Short mmCIF file of N, CA and C in Angstrom, two decimals:
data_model
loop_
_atom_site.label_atom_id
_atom_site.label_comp_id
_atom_site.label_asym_id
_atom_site.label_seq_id
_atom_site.Cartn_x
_atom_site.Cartn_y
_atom_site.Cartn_z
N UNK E 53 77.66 132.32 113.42
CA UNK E 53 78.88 131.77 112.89
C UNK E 53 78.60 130.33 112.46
N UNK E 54 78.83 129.87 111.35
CA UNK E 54 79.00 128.56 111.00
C UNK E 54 79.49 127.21 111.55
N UNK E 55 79.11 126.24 111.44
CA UNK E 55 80.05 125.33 112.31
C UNK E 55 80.96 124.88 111.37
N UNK E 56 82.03 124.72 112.01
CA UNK E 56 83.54 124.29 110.79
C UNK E 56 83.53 122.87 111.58
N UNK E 57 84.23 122.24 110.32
CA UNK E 57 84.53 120.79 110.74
C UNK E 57 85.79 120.52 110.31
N UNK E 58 86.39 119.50 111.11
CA UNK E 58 87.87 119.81 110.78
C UNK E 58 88.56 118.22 110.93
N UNK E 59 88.55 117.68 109.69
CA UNK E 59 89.57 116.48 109.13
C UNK E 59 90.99 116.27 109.28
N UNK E 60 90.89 115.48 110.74
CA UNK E 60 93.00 114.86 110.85
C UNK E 60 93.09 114.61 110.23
N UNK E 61 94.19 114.72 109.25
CA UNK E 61 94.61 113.68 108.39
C UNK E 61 95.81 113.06 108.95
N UNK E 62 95.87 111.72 109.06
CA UNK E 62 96.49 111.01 109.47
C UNK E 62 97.70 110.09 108.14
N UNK E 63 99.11 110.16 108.64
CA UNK E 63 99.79 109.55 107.72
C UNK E 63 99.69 107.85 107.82
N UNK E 64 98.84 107.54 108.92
CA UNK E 64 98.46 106.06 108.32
C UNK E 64 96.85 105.81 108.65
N UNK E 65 96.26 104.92 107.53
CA UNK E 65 95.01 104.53 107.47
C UNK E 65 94.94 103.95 108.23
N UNK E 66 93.89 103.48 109.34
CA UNK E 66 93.50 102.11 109.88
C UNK E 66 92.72 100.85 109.29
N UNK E 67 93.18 99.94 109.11
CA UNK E 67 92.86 98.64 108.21
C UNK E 67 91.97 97.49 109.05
N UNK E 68 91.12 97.12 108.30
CA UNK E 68 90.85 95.66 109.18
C UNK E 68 91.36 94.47 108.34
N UNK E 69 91.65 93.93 108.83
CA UNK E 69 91.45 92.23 108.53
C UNK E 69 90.50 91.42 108.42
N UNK E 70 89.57 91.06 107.38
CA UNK E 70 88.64 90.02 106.72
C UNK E 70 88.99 88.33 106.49
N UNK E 71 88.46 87.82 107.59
CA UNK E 71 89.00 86.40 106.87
C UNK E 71 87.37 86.02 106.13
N UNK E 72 87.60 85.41 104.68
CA UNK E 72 86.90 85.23 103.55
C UNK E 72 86.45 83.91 104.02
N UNK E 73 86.94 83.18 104.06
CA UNK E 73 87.15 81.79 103.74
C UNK E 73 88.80 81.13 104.35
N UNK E 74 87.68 80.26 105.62
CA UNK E 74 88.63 79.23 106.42
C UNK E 74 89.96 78.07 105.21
N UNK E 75 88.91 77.85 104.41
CA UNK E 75 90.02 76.30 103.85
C UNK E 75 89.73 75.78 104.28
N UNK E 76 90.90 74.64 103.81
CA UNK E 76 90.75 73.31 104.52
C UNK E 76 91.32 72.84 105.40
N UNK E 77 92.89 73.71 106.17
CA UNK E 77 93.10 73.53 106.94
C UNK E 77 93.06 74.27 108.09
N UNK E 78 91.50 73.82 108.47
CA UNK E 78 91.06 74.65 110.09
C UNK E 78 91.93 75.08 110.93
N UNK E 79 92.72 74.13 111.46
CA UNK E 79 92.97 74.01 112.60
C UNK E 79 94.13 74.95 112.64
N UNK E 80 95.04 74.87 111.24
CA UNK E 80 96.35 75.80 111.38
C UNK E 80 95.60 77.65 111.28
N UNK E 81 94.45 77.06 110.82
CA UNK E 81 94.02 78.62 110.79
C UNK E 81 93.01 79.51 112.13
N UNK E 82 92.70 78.08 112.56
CA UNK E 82 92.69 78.69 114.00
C UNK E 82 93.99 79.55 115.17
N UNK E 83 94.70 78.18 114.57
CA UNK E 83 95.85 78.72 115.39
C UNK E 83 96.59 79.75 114.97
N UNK E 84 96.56 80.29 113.67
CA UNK E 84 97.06 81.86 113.45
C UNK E 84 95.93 82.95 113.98
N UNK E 85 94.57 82.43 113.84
CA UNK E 85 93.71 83.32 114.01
C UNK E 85 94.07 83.92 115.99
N UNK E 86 94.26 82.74 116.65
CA UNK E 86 94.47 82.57 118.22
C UNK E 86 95.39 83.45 118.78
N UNK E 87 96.95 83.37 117.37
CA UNK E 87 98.12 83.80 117.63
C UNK E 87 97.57 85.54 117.57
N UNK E 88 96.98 85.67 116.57
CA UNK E 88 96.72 87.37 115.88
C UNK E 88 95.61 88.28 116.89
N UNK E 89 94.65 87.00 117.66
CA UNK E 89 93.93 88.14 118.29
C UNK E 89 94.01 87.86 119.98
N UNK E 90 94.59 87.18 120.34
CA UNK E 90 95.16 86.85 121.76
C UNK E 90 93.47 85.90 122.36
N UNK E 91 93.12 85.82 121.72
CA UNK E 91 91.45 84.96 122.17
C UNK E 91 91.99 83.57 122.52
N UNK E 92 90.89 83.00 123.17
CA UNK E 92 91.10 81.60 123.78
C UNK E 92 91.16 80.79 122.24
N UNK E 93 91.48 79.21 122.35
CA UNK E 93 91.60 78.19 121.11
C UNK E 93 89.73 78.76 120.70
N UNK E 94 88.87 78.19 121.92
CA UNK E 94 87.21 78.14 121.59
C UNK E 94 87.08 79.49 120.85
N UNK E 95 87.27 80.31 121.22
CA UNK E 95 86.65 81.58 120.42
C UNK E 95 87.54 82.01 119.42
N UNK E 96 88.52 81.70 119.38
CA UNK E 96 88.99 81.85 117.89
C UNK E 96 88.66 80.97 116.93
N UNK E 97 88.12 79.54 117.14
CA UNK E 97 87.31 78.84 116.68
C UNK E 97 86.23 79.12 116.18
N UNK E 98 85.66 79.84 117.01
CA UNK E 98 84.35 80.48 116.58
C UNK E 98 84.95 81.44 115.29
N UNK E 99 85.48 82.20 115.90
CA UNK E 99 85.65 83.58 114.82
C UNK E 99 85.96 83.13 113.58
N UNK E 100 86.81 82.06 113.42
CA UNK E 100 87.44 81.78 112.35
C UNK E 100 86.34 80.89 111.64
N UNK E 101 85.41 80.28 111.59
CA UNK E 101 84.53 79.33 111.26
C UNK E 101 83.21 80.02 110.77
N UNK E 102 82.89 81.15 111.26
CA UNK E 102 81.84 82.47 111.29
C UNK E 102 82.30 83.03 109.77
N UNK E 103 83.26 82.81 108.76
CA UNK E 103 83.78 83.21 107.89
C UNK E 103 82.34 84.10 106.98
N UNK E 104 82.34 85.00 106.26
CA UNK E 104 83.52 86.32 106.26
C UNK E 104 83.30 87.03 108.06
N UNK E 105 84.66 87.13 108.92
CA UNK E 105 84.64 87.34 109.78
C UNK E 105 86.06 88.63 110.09
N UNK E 106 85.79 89.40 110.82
CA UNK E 106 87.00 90.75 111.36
C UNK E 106 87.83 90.11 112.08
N UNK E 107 88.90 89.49 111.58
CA UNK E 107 89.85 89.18 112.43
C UNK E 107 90.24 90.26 113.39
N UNK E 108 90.58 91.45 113.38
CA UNK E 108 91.68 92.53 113.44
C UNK E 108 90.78 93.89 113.15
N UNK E 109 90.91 94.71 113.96
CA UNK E 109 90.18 96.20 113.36
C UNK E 109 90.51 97.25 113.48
N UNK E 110 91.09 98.02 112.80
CA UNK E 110 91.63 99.44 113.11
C UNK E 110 93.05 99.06 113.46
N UNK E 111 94.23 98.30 112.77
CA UNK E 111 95.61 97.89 112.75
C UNK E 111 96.50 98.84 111.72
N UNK E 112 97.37 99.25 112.02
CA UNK E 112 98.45 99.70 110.79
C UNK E 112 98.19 99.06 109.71
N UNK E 113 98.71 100.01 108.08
CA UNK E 113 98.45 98.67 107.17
C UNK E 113 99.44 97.68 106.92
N UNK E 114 100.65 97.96 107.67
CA UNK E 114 101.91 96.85 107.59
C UNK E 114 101.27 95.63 108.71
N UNK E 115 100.64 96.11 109.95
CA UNK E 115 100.16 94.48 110.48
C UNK E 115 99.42 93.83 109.90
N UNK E 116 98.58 94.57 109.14
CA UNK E 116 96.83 94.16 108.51
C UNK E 116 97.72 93.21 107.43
N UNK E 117 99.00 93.80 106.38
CA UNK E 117 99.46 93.05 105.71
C UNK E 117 100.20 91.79 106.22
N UNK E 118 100.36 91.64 107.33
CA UNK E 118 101.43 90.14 107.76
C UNK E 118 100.05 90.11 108.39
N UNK E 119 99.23 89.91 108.98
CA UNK E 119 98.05 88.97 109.44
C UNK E 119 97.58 88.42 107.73
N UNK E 120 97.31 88.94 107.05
CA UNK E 120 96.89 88.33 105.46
C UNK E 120 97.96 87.41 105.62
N UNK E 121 99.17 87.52 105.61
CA UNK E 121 100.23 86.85 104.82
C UNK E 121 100.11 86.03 105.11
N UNK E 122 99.63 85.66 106.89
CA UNK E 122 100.38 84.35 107.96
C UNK E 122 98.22 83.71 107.50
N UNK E 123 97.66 84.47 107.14
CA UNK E 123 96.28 83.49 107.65
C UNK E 123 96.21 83.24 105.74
N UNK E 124 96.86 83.48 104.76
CA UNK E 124 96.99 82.60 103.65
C UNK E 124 97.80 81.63 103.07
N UNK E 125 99.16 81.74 103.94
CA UNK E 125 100.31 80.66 104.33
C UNK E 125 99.42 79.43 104.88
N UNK E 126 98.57 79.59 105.37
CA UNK E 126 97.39 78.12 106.15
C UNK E 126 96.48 77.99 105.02
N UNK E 127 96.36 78.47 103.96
CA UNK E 127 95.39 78.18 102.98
C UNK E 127 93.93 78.83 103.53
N UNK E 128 94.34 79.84 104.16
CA UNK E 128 92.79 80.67 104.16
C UNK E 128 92.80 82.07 103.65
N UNK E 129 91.30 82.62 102.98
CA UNK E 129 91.69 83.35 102.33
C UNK E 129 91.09 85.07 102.82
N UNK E 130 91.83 85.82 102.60
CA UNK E 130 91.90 86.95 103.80
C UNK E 130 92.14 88.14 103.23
N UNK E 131 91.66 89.49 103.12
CA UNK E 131 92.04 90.36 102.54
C UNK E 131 92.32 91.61 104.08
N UNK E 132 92.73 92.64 103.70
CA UNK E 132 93.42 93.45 104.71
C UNK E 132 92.59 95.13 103.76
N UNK E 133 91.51 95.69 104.16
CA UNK E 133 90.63 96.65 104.09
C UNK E 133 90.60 97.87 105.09
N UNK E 134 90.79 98.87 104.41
CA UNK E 134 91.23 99.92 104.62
C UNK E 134 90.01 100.53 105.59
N UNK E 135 89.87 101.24 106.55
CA UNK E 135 88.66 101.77 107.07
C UNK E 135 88.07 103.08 106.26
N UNK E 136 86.85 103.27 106.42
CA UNK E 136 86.09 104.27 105.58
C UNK E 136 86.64 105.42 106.36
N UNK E 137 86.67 106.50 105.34
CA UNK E 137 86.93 108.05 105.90
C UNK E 137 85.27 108.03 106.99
N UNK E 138 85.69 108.87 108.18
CA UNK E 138 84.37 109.18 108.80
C UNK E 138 83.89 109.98 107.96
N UNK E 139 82.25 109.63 108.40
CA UNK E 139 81.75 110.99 107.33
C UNK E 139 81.22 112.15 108.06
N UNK E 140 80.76 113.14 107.73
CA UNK E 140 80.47 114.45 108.49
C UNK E 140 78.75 114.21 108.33
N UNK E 141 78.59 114.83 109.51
CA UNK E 141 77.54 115.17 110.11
C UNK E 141 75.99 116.05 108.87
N UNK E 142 75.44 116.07 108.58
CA UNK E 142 74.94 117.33 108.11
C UNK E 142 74.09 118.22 109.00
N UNK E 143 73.81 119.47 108.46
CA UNK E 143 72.86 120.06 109.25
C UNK E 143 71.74 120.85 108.44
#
């Protein structure tokens, strides 16, 4: 017998969050970055400075869209990316 493989389809994608590019104002973009991933000030420091960096991974695409909104309101620039379909196995 064959092996069957079998695709959830799910009515929502999981998205990540990309921050591109900090700006110029660090510090407010730390502090959204701090607010969005519950991390200490230091390591959201890090994350946010590490630019292009995963804010966020595997989020609804309505959060993925208000984390963009609130980390380009600070002048940083951020896109919200859809996760890849898994792919299948071959044999």
């Amino acid at each position: 017998m064959p092996d069957k493989y079998v695709l959830l389809v799910c009515d929502e994608v999981p998205h990540d969050v990309v921050l591109t590019d900090i700006g110029v104002r660090v510090l407010e973009v730390v502090q959204v970055v701090r607010r969005l991933t519950d991390l200490s000030l230091w390591r959201s420091k890090v994350l946010a400075t590490q630019s292009p960096s995963l804010i966020l991974v595997g989020v609804p695409q309505e959060d993925a869209e208000a984390a963009v909104t609130a980390l380009r309101e600070v002048g940083a620039q951020a896109e919200a990316r859809a996760q890849p379909e898994p792919g299948f196995a071959s044999h």
